Coordinates of C-alpha atoms in Angstrom, one line a residue:
Chain J
M1 CA -33.7 -19.9 66.9
R2 CA -31.1 -20.3 63.8
N3 CA -32.7 -22.6 61.1
N4 CA -30.0 -23.3 58.5
K5 CA -32.1 -24.3 55.6
P6 CA -33.5 -21.6 53.1
P7 CA -37.0 -21.4 53.2
S8 CA -39.0 -23.8 51.0
F9 CA -39.6 -22.9 47.5
A10 CA -43.9 -22.4 48.8
S11 CA -43.1 -20.0 50.8
R12 CA -40.2 -18.2 49.0
I13 CA -43.2 -18.3 46.2
Y14 CA -45.6 -17.0 49.1
S15 CA -43.4 -14.1 50.4
V16 CA -43.1 -12.6 47.2
W17 CA -46.9 -12.4 46.6
Y18 CA -47.0 -11.2 49.8
R19 CA -45.0 -8.4 49.4
H20 CA -47.2 -7.2 46.2
M21 CA -50.4 -8.0 48.5
R22 CA -48.9 -5.8 51.3
V23 CA -48.0 -2.9 48.6
Y24 CA -51.7 -2.9 46.9
T25 CA -53.6 -3.4 50.2
R26 CA -51.7 -0.1 51.2
H27 CA -53.9 2.1 49.7
L28 CA -57.3 -0.3 50.0
F29 CA -59.6 2.5 49.6
S30 CA -57.9 3.5 46.2
N31 CA -57.3 0.0 45.4
G32 CA -60.2 -1.5 46.3
F33 CA -62.6 1.1 45.5
P34 CA -62.8 1.1 41.4
P35 CA -63.0 -2.6 40.6
F36 CA -66.6 -2.3 41.6
M37 CA -67.1 1.3 40.0
E38 CA -66.3 0.0 36.9
P39 CA -68.9 -2.7 36.5
L40 CA -71.8 0.0 38.2
I41 CA -71.0 2.7 35.5
L42 CA -70.8 0.2 32.7
L43 CA -74.2 -1.2 34.1
A44 CA -75.7 1.8 34.3
G45 CA -74.5 3.1 31.0
I46 CA -76.2 0.1 29.1
G47 CA -79.0 -0.4 31.3
L48 CA -79.6 3.9 30.8
G49 CA -78.5 3.9 27.3
L50 CA -77.6 0.9 25.1
G51 CA -79.8 -1.5 25.9
K52 CA -82.6 0.7 24.9
Y53 CA -81.5 0.2 21.4
I54 CA -80.5 -3.2 21.9
E55 CA -82.3 -5.7 23.6
R56 CA -81.5 -9.1 22.5
M57 CA -78.2 -10.5 21.4
D58 CA -77.4 -14.0 20.3
G59 CA -80.8 -14.8 22.0
V60 CA -80.2 -13.0 25.5
P61 CA -81.2 -10.3 27.2
Y62 CA -77.9 -8.1 25.8
I63 CA -77.1 -7.4 29.5
Q64 CA -76.8 -11.1 29.9
F65 CA -74.9 -11.6 27.3
L66 CA -72.2 -9.1 28.3
V67 CA -71.6 -10.2 31.9
P68 CA -69.4 -12.8 31.1
G69 CA -67.3 -10.9 28.8
L70 CA -67.7 -8.7 31.4
I71 CA -66.3 -10.8 34.1
V72 CA -63.1 -11.5 32.8
A73 CA -62.0 -8.5 30.3
P74 CA -61.0 -6.5 34.1
A75 CA -58.6 -9.6 35.1
M76 CA -57.1 -9.3 31.8
F77 CA -56.5 -5.5 32.3
T78 CA -55.4 -5.5 35.8
A79 CA -52.8 -8.2 35.1
T80 CA -51.7 -6.6 32.1
F81 CA -51.1 -3.1 33.7
E82 CA -49.5 -4.9 37.1
C83 CA -47.1 -7.1 35.1
T84 CA -45.9 -4.3 32.4
F85 CA -46.3 -0.9 33.7
G86 CA -45.6 -2.5 37.6
T87 CA -43.2 -5.0 36.9
F88 CA -40.9 -2.3 34.9
I89 CA -41.3 -0.1 37.4
R90 CA -39.8 -2.1 40.0
L91 CA -37.3 -3.4 37.3
E92 CA -35.9 -0.2 36.6
F93 CA -36.6 2.8 38.5
D94 CA -37.7 1.6 42.0
K95 CA -34.9 -1.5 41.7
A96 CA -37.1 -3.6 44.2
Y97 CA -36.1 -6.9 42.4
D98 CA -32.3 -6.0 42.5
G99 CA -33.0 -6.4 46.6
M100 CA -35.1 -8.9 46.4
L101 CA -32.8 -10.7 45.0
G102 CA -29.9 -10.2 47.7
S103 CA -32.9 -12.0 49.7
P104 CA -33.1 -15.6 49.4
L105 CA -35.2 -15.3 46.3
T106 CA -34.3 -16.6 43.0
V107 CA -35.5 -14.8 39.2
N108 CA -37.6 -17.9 38.9
N109 CA -39.1 -17.2 42.4
L110 CA -39.5 -13.7 41.8
I111 CA -41.1 -14.3 38.2
I112 CA -43.6 -16.9 39.6
G113 CA -45.0 -15.1 42.7
E114 CA -45.6 -12.3 40.1
I115 CA -48.0 -14.6 38.2
F116 CA -49.5 -15.4 41.2
W117 CA -50.2 -11.9 42.4
A118 CA -51.5 -11.2 39.1
G119 CA -54.1 -14.3 39.2
T120 CA -55.2 -13.1 42.3
K121 CA -55.9 -9.7 41.3
G122 CA -57.2 -10.8 38.3
M123 CA -59.5 -13.2 40.5
F124 CA -60.6 -10.0 43.0
F125 CA -61.5 -8.1 39.8
S126 CA -63.7 -11.0 38.1
F127 CA -65.2 -11.1 41.9
A128 CA -65.6 -7.6 42.1
V129 CA -67.8 -7.8 38.7
L130 CA -69.6 -10.4 39.6
S131 CA -70.3 -9.1 43.3
V132 CA -72.2 -6.1 41.3
V133 CA -73.8 -7.7 38.9
L134 CA -75.4 -10.0 41.4
V135 CA -76.2 -7.4 43.7
F136 CA -78.3 -5.9 40.6
G137 CA -79.7 -9.2 40.2
V138 CA -78.8 -9.3 36.7
V139 CA -78.3 -12.8 36.6
P140 CA -78.8 -16.0 38.8
P141 CA -75.9 -16.7 41.4
H142 CA -75.6 -19.9 41.2
S143 CA -74.2 -20.8 37.7
Y144 CA -71.9 -17.3 38.6
I145 CA -70.5 -18.5 41.7
F146 CA -67.2 -20.0 40.2
T147 CA -66.5 -17.2 37.6
P148 CA -64.2 -15.4 39.8
F149 CA -61.5 -18.7 39.1
I150 CA -61.5 -18.2 35.5
G151 CA -60.8 -14.7 36.7
F152 CA -57.2 -15.9 38.5
F153 CA -56.4 -17.8 35.6
T154 CA -56.7 -15.4 32.8
G155 CA -54.8 -13.0 34.8
A156 CA -52.5 -15.4 35.3
M157 CA -52.3 -15.9 31.5
F158 CA -52.0 -12.4 30.4
A159 CA -49.4 -11.8 33.4
T160 CA -46.9 -14.2 31.9
I161 CA -47.1 -13.0 28.2
A162 CA -47.2 -9.1 29.7
L163 CA -44.2 -10.0 31.6
T164 CA -42.5 -12.2 28.5
F165 CA -42.9 -8.6 26.4
T166 CA -41.6 -6.4 29.4
S167 CA -38.7 -8.6 29.6
F168 CA -37.5 -7.1 26.3
I169 CA -38.5 -3.4 26.3
K170 CA -35.6 -0.8 27.2
T171 CA -38.0 2.0 28.1
I172 CA -41.8 2.2 29.8
N173 CA -43.1 3.7 26.9
H174 CA -42.9 0.9 24.9
I175 CA -45.4 -1.1 26.8
N176 CA -48.1 1.6 25.0
F177 CA -47.2 -0.6 21.9
Y178 CA -48.2 -3.4 23.8
I179 CA -51.5 -1.6 25.3
T180 CA -53.2 -0.4 22.1
G181 CA -52.2 -2.5 19.5
F182 CA -52.8 -5.7 21.5
I183 CA -54.7 -5.4 24.5
S184 CA -57.4 -3.2 23.7
P185 CA -58.4 -4.9 20.8
M186 CA -58.6 -7.7 22.1
F187 CA -61.4 -6.4 24.4
F188 CA -63.3 -5.6 21.1
F189 CA -62.4 -8.9 19.0
S190 CA -63.3 -11.9 21.7
G191 CA -67.0 -11.8 21.9
V192 CA -67.1 -9.5 24.9
I193 CA -69.3 -7.4 23.1
F194 CA -71.0 -9.4 20.5
P195 CA -70.8 -12.7 19.4
L196 CA -68.1 -14.1 17.3
N197 CA -70.1 -16.7 14.6
T198 CA -70.8 -13.3 12.9
L199 CA -67.4 -12.2 12.0
P200 CA -66.1 -13.0 8.6
S201 CA -64.4 -16.7 8.6
S202 CA -61.1 -15.2 8.0
I203 CA -61.3 -12.9 11.1
R204 CA -62.7 -15.9 12.8
L205 CA -59.7 -17.7 12.5
F206 CA -57.5 -14.9 13.7
A207 CA -59.8 -14.3 16.8
E208 CA -59.5 -17.8 17.7
L209 CA -55.7 -17.3 18.6
L210 CA -56.5 -14.4 20.8
P211 CA -56.2 -15.6 24.8
L212 CA -59.3 -13.5 26.1
V213 CA -61.5 -15.4 23.7
H214 CA -60.6 -18.7 25.5
S215 CA -61.6 -17.2 29.1
V216 CA -64.9 -15.4 27.7
R217 CA -66.0 -19.2 26.2
I218 CA -65.4 -21.0 29.6
V219 CA -67.5 -18.2 31.5
R220 CA -70.2 -18.3 29.0
A221 CA -70.0 -22.0 29.2
M222 CA -70.7 -21.3 32.9
A223 CA -73.1 -19.0 33.0
T224 CA -75.4 -21.3 30.8
S225 CA -74.8 -24.8 32.2
H226 CA -74.1 -25.5 28.6
F227 CA -70.8 -27.6 28.5
E228 CA -69.1 -28.7 25.5
I229 CA -66.1 -31.0 24.6
H230 CA -64.2 -28.3 22.2
L231 CA -64.4 -26.0 25.8
L232 CA -61.5 -28.8 26.7
G233 CA -59.6 -26.7 24.1
D234 CA -60.2 -23.6 25.7
V235 CA -58.6 -24.9 28.8
L236 CA -56.0 -26.3 27.1
Y237 CA -54.8 -23.2 25.6
I238 CA -55.0 -21.3 28.3
V239 CA -53.0 -23.9 30.3
L240 CA -50.3 -23.8 27.1
S241 CA -50.1 -20.3 27.6
I242 CA -49.1 -20.1 31.3
T243 CA -46.9 -22.6 31.1
I244 CA -45.3 -21.5 27.6
F245 CA -45.0 -17.8 28.0
G246 CA -44.4 -18.1 32.0
F247 CA -40.8 -20.6 30.9
F248 CA -39.8 -17.9 28.8
A249 CA -40.3 -14.8 31.0
I250 CA -38.3 -16.9 33.6
Q251 CA -35.8 -17.5 31.0
R252 CA -35.6 -13.9 29.3
F253 CA -35.4 -12.1 33.1
K254 CA -32.9 -14.7 34.1
K255 CA -30.9 -13.0 31.1
R256 CA -31.7 -9.5 32.1
M257 CA -30.5 -9.6 35.4
I258 CA -28.4 -12.0 36.2
D259 CA -25.5 -11.3 33.7
Chain H
M1 CA -10.1 -17.9 64.7
S2 CA -9.0 -16.8 61.9
S3 CA -10.2 -19.7 59.4
I4 CA -11.0 -18.8 55.9
V5 CA -14.4 -18.4 54.8
I6 CA -14.1 -16.9 51.7
K7 CA -12.2 -18.3 49.3
V8 CA -11.6 -17.2 45.2
E9 CA -9.3 -18.6 42.9
H10 CA -8.1 -17.1 39.3
L11 CA -12.1 -15.3 39.2
H12 CA -12.9 -13.9 35.5
K13 CA -16.0 -11.7 34.4
T14 CA -15.9 -10.5 31.0
Y15 CA -18.9 -7.8 29.5
G16 CA -18.1 -7.9 25.9
P17 CA -14.7 -6.7 24.9
L18 CA -14.4 -5.2 28.5
K19 CA -12.7 -7.4 31.3
A20 CA -14.3 -6.2 34.4
V21 CA -12.2 -8.9 36.9
N22 CA -9.0 -10.4 35.6
D23 CA -7.6 -13.2 37.4
L24 CA -8.5 -11.8 40.9
S25 CA -7.4 -13.8 44.3
F26 CA -8.3 -13.7 47.8
E27 CA -9.1 -15.1 51.1
V28 CA -11.4 -13.8 54.0
N29 CA -11.3 -14.7 57.7
R30 CA -13.9 -15.4 60.1
S31 CA -15.1 -12.2 61.8
V32 CA -12.9 -10.0 59.3
C33 CA -13.3 -6.6 57.9
H34 CA -12.5 -7.0 54.3
G35 CA -12.5 -3.7 52.5
F36 CA -12.3 -3.6 48.5
L37 CA -10.7 -0.2 47.4
G38 CA -10.6 0.8 44.0
P39 CA -11.8 3.6 41.7
N40 CA -15.0 3.3 39.5
G41 CA -14.7 0.8 37.4
A42 CA -12.6 -1.0 39.2
G43 CA -14.5 -4.2 39.2
K44 CA -15.7 -4.1 43.0
T45 CA -19.0 -4.2 42.6
T46 CA -18.9 -6.9 39.9
T47 CA -16.8 -9.3 42.3
M48 CA -19.4 -8.8 45.3
K49 CA -22.0 -9.8 42.4
I50 CA -20.7 -12.8 41.5
L51 CA -20.1 -13.9 45.6
Y52 CA -23.7 -13.7 46.2
G53 CA -25.1 -15.0 42.9
R54 CA -26.0 -12.0 41.2
N55 CA -23.9 -12.3 38.4
Q56 CA -22.4 -15.2 36.9
R57 CA -18.1 -15.6 36.6
D58 CA -16.9 -16.8 33.3
S59 CA -16.2 -20.1 33.2
F60 CA -12.7 -21.3 33.7
P61 CA -11.7 -24.7 35.4
S62 CA -9.2 -23.2 37.5
S63 CA -12.1 -20.1 38.2
K64 CA -13.0 -21.4 42.2
V65 CA -15.3 -19.0 44.6
N66 CA -16.3 -20.7 47.4
V67 CA -17.9 -19.0 50.4
F68 CA -18.8 -20.6 53.2
G69 CA -18.5 -23.8 51.9
Y70 CA -21.0 -23.0 49.0
D71 CA -20.3 -22.2 45.2
P72 CA -22.3 -19.2 44.5
G73 CA -22.8 -20.6 40.9
Q74 CA -24.7 -23.7 42.6
D75 CA -25.9 -22.8 46.0
E76 CA -27.2 -19.0 44.8
L77 CA -29.9 -19.2 47.7
Q78 CA -27.9 -21.3 50.6
I79 CA -25.1 -18.3 50.2
K80 CA -28.2 -15.7 50.4
F81 CA -29.6 -16.9 53.5
F82 CA -26.7 -16.5 55.6
S83 CA -25.9 -13.7 53.7
G84 CA -27.2 -10.0 54.0
V85 CA -26.6 -7.3 51.4
V86 CA -26.1 -4.0 51.6
P87 CA -26.3 -2.6 47.4
Q88 CA -25.1 0.9 46.4
E89 CA -28.1 2.0 45.2
D90 CA -30.6 2.2 47.7
N91 CA -33.7 -0.1 46.8
L92 CA -36.2 0.0 49.5
D93 CA -39.8 -0.4 49.1
S94 CA -41.0 3.5 48.7
E95 CA -44.2 2.4 48.3
L96 CA -44.4 0.6 52.2
N97 CA -43.4 2.2 55.1
V98 CA -40.0 1.7 57.4
H99 CA -41.6 -1.2 59.3
Q100 CA -43.7 -3.2 56.6
N101 CA -40.3 -3.1 54.3
L102 CA -38.6 -5.0 57.1
E103 CA -41.8 -7.2 57.5
V104 CA -41.9 -8.1 54.0
Y105 CA -38.1 -9.0 54.3
S106 CA -38.4 -11.0 57.3
K107 CA -40.8 -12.8 54.9
F108 CA -37.9 -13.4 52.3
Y109 CA -35.7 -15.0 55.2
G110 CA -38.5 -16.9 56.3
M111 CA -38.8 -15.9 59.9
G112 CA -41.8 -16.4 61.8
K113 CA -44.4 -13.7 62.5
K114 CA -43.1 -12.8 66.7
A115 CA -39.2 -13.3 66.1
A116 CA -39.3 -11.0 63.1
Q117 CA -41.5 -8.2 65.1
A118 CA -38.6 -8.3 68.0
R119 CA -36.0 -8.3 65.7
I120 CA -37.1 -5.3 63.9
D121 CA -37.7 -3.3 67.0
E122 CA -34.2 -4.4 68.2
L123 CA -32.6 -3.3 64.9
L124 CA -34.6 0.0 64.8
E125 CA -33.4 0.8 68.2
F126 CA -29.8 -0.4 67.1
M127 CA -29.4 2.0 63.9
E128 CA -31.1 4.5 65.9
L129 CA -34.3 4.6 63.7
S130 CA -36.9 3.8 66.3
E131 CA -38.6 6.9 66.0
K132 CA -38.9 6.6 62.3
H133 CA -40.5 3.0 62.4
K134 CA -43.8 4.4 60.2
G135 CA -41.8 6.6 58.2
R136 CA -42.3 6.7 54.6
I137 CA -39.2 6.1 53.1
R138 CA -39.7 9.2 50.7
E139 CA -39.6 11.2 53.7
L140 CA -36.2 9.3 55.0
S141 CA -32.8 11.6 54.7
G142 CA -30.4 9.5 52.8
G143 CA -28.2 8.3 56.3
M144 CA -32.0 7.0 57.5
K145 CA -32.4 4.9 53.7
R146 CA -28.8 3.5 54.1
R147 CA -29.2 3.0 58.0
L148 CA -32.4 1.1 56.9
S149 CA -30.7 -1.2 54.0
I150 CA -28.7 -2.1 56.7
V151 CA -31.0 -3.2 59.2
R152 CA -33.0 -4.9 56.4
A153 CA -29.7 -7.0 55.8
I154 CA -28.8 -7.9 59.0
L155 CA -32.6 -8.9 59.9
H156 CA -31.6 -12.4 60.1
D157 CA -28.5 -12.6 62.0
P158 CA -26.5 -13.0 58.9
Q159 CA -22.7 -14.6 59.3
L160 CA -21.8 -12.6 56.1
L161 CA -22.4 -8.6 55.5
I162 CA -21.7 -7.5 51.7
L163 CA -21.7 -3.8 51.2
D164 CA -21.4 -1.7 48.4
E165 CA -20.1 1.6 49.1
P166 CA -21.7 2.1 52.4
T167 CA -21.6 5.8 53.1
T168 CA -21.0 7.0 50.1
G169 CA -22.8 10.2 49.7
L170 CA -23.5 10.5 53.5
D171 CA -22.3 13.4 56.0
P172 CA -19.8 12.5 58.7
Q173 CA -22.0 12.1 61.4
V174 CA -24.0 9.0 59.9
R175 CA -20.4 7.7 58.4
H176 CA -19.1 7.7 61.8
L177 CA -22.1 6.1 63.2
I178 CA -22.4 3.5 60.6
W179 CA -18.5 2.5 61.3
S180 CA -19.4 2.2 65.1
K181 CA -22.0 -0.3 64.2
L182 CA -20.3 -2.0 61.7
R183 CA -17.3 -2.2 64.5
Q184 CA -19.9 -3.7 66.6
L185 CA -21.0 -6.4 64.0
K186 CA -17.5 -7.5 63.1
E187 CA -17.1 -7.8 67.1
N188 CA -20.2 -10.3 67.3
G189 CA -19.0 -12.5 64.5
V190 CA -20.2 -11.1 61.7
T191 CA -17.7 -11.1 58.3
I192 CA -17.7 -8.1 56.4
L193 CA -16.8 -7.9 52.9
L194 CA -17.4 -3.9 51.9
T195 CA -16.4 -1.9 48.6
T196 CA -15.4 1.7 49.2
H197 CA -13.4 4.6 47.2
Y198 CA -13.2 6.5 50.4
M199 CA -9.6 6.0 52.2
E200 CA -10.5 7.2 55.4
E201 CA -13.5 4.1 55.7
A202 CA -10.9 1.5 54.5
F203 CA -8.3 2.9 57.4
Q204 CA -11.1 3.1 59.6
I205 CA -12.6 -0.3 59.4
C206 CA -10.8 -3.0 57.5
D207 CA -8.4 -5.2 58.9
V208 CA -7.3 -6.0 55.2
I209 CA -7.6 -4.3 52.2
T210 CA -7.4 -5.1 48.4
I211 CA -6.9 -2.5 46.1
M212 CA -7.8 -2.9 42.6
D213 CA -8.0 -1.5 39.2
K214 CA -8.9 -2.2 35.9
G215 CA -10.7 -5.8 37.1
R216 CA -7.0 -6.5 38.5
K217 CA -5.5 -7.3 42.1
M218 CA -3.0 -4.6 42.6
M219 CA -2.4 -4.6 46.4
E220 CA -3.1 -6.7 49.5
G221 CA -2.8 -6.0 52.9
E222 CA -3.7 -4.8 56.7
P223 CA -4.1 -0.6 55.7
Q224 CA -1.5 0.3 58.0
S225 CA 1.5 -2.4 57.1
L226 CA 0.3 -1.7 53.4
L227 CA 1.4 2.1 54.1
S228 CA 4.4 2.0 55.7
E229 CA 5.7 -0.9 52.8
H230 CA 4.4 1.3 50.1
V231 CA 4.5 4.9 50.4
E232 CA 7.3 7.6 52.1
Q233 CA 5.9 8.4 55.6
F234 CA 5.3 12.2 54.6
V235 CA 4.5 14.3 52.0
L236 CA 5.0 17.7 50.8
E237 CA 1.9 19.1 48.4
T238 CA 2.7 22.0 46.3
R239 CA -0.2 24.5 45.7
N240 CA 1.3 26.8 42.2
I241 CA -0.1 30.0 43.4
N242 CA 3.1 31.7 41.7
P243 CA 4.4 31.8 38.5
V244 CA 7.7 30.3 39.6
S245 CA 6.8 26.6 39.1
P246 CA 7.7 24.6 42.1
L247 CA 8.7 22.3 40.2
Q248 CA 12.2 24.8 39.7
M249 CA 13.2 23.6 43.1
K250 CA 16.5 21.6 44.0
F251 CA 16.4 18.9 46.1
N252 CA 18.2 15.5 47.3
R253 CA 17.1 12.8 44.6
D254 CA 18.2 10.1 47.4
L255 CA 16.1 11.6 49.8
I256 CA 12.8 13.1 48.0
R257 CA 10.6 11.3 45.7
L258 CA 8.6 13.6 43.2
D259 CA 5.7 13.1 41.5
D260 CA 5.0 15.5 39.1
S261 CA 2.1 13.4 37.0
H262 CA -0.4 15.8 38.0
K263 CA -0.3 18.9 37.7
L264 CA 0.9 20.0 41.1
P265 CA 3.7 18.5 42.2
M266 CA 4.1 16.4 45.4
Y267 CA 7.1 15.2 46.9
Y268 CA 7.7 12.3 49.0
S269 CA 10.5 11.5 51.9
N270 CA 10.7 9.6 55.0
D271 CA 13.0 12.3 56.1
F272 CA 10.8 15.0 57.7
T273 CA 13.7 17.4 58.1
A274 CA 14.5 17.4 54.4
L275 CA 10.8 18.1 52.8
K276 CA 10.7 20.6 55.3
N277 CA 13.6 22.4 54.4
L278 CA 12.6 22.2 50.9
S279 CA 9.2 23.6 52.1
D280 CA 11.6 26.7 52.9
Q281 CA 11.6 27.8 49.4
L282 CA 8.0 28.0 49.4
E283 CA 5.8 30.9 50.6
Q284 CA 3.7 29.9 53.9
K285 CA 0.4 29.5 51.2
E286 CA 2.0 27.7 48.4
Y287 CA 2.8 24.1 50.3
N288 CA 1.1 21.7 52.9
L289 CA 3.4 19.4 54.8
R290 CA 1.9 16.3 56.2
Q291 CA 1.7 12.9 57.1
S292 CA 1.0 10.2 54.0
N293 CA -2.6 8.6 53.7
L294 CA -4.3 5.7 52.6
E295 CA -5.1 8.4 49.8
D296 CA -1.6 8.7 48.3
L297 CA -1.0 5.0 48.3
F298 CA -3.9 4.7 46.7
L299 CA -3.2 7.0 44.0
K300 CA 0.4 5.4 43.8
V301 CA -1.0 2.3 43.0
T302 CA -4.2 3.3 40.7
G303 CA -2.5 6.7 39.2
R304 CA -4.0 9.9 38.7
T305 CA -5.6 10.1 35.3
L306 CA -9.0 9.3 34.8
N307 CA -10.1 5.8 33.2
E308 CA -13.1 6.1 31.0
E309 CA -15.5 5.3 34.0
Q310 CA -15.0 8.0 36.0

């Protein structure tokens, strides 16, 4: 029965992911229902109210303009909460990482597992929005079918950024700065609610630096099946962010946990 | 059977200006329970953490750490794979129930589902927790949590078990239960390292103890022989009830040693009659004449005054 080799890298990452999945699905209803509720409320609000004032945006009915952004924005929010509050609590209050580091896992495994989990949650949240808009027939299904994968990468990207931030903070209250100062404004300036090309050019340049912009642009391209070469830049942005911030997060947590 | 499985030579660990571990060397034999005693801040926990790669030692060429043939600086995963760790602070997953906590850890150890299930049932039984297997962590008592932490650490049948103050804050029944379980594990071949500041714990389950203070090893050996070699057999403890200090008592300095570094003087001697005669100068309520124990040794070695960490 005794195996004398520790589990492989992949199974270690999977075991960390599995731990998060077990914790999340333990409260299946309270965790799994709201992601479907949120888009319902949004659609109702727009259908009944806002949509009456704004009929078209960027040449399409407003509701159709909104959907691509609404699919990836929840992935950003959920990954952000998971890897700020969630991570900080596991690190400092529950000491869950302390226990895990007593088993055959390294800091590297913990962080990569965390990123995969946040990506999975991002994909689930994107999927939830997609199912709601499909049920209401707001958008045609065929062009949207793969968009939850962009939710995965959006989640993973925001996880790495949030983890890097969380690795520096000393109290949980510092997270408020990150959320109100960085994440919330991003929702408004990433081309989710209005197109960026109407912004003054200086602000537009700044907006190009925001991570969510690139996720939204990819989903929008998928939705219209209109792919252009500059989309590669958006893909590159996401891949590089995950790699660079992921690397920093691992280094920072190593320093913080193994002194 | 007495093969060396852990060998530590000239271990140092510095945190800023603080020398947490200062030139520590020791060896541990297979299937032995080795206890580390010392006041808070003596460097016990740091030493344990270095052994399983949770802390990094200072890099001196003369520093060597070997745990079952592996160096924790490089083979952290290997060591953690055949070791179990019970931390000082309980860190069970409060979001999962008892059984799920163990199931998640069985995955960390790469155990198959069936094997894990059988092992979990067996160990919950062993630690007398079977009734609680669906219990919430928040509803468990301190003793149950600690027992569950031990179950979690021995799920994968480790060869080495590291316990950091396993019975601190627990009631006597639970402590005795834990001690008896640890003895059983040791009989089954598990090597046990533990830190404690309970002398009784060291006496009950440790085959060898190392007394540490300020990062240094002060003394090492079997509890019984350390005691007989370094402390007189009997103690007369005094309690100052009368305004007349027991310090003013007359006694033979060849037979009796006085320790008055604390407020209340203690008289040590191998000659019971001498102490008995001395105690006759006091009233019944003012003294306690007893055999010396490990605590006397501990206080003799580490001093009676508090350090800044205590």
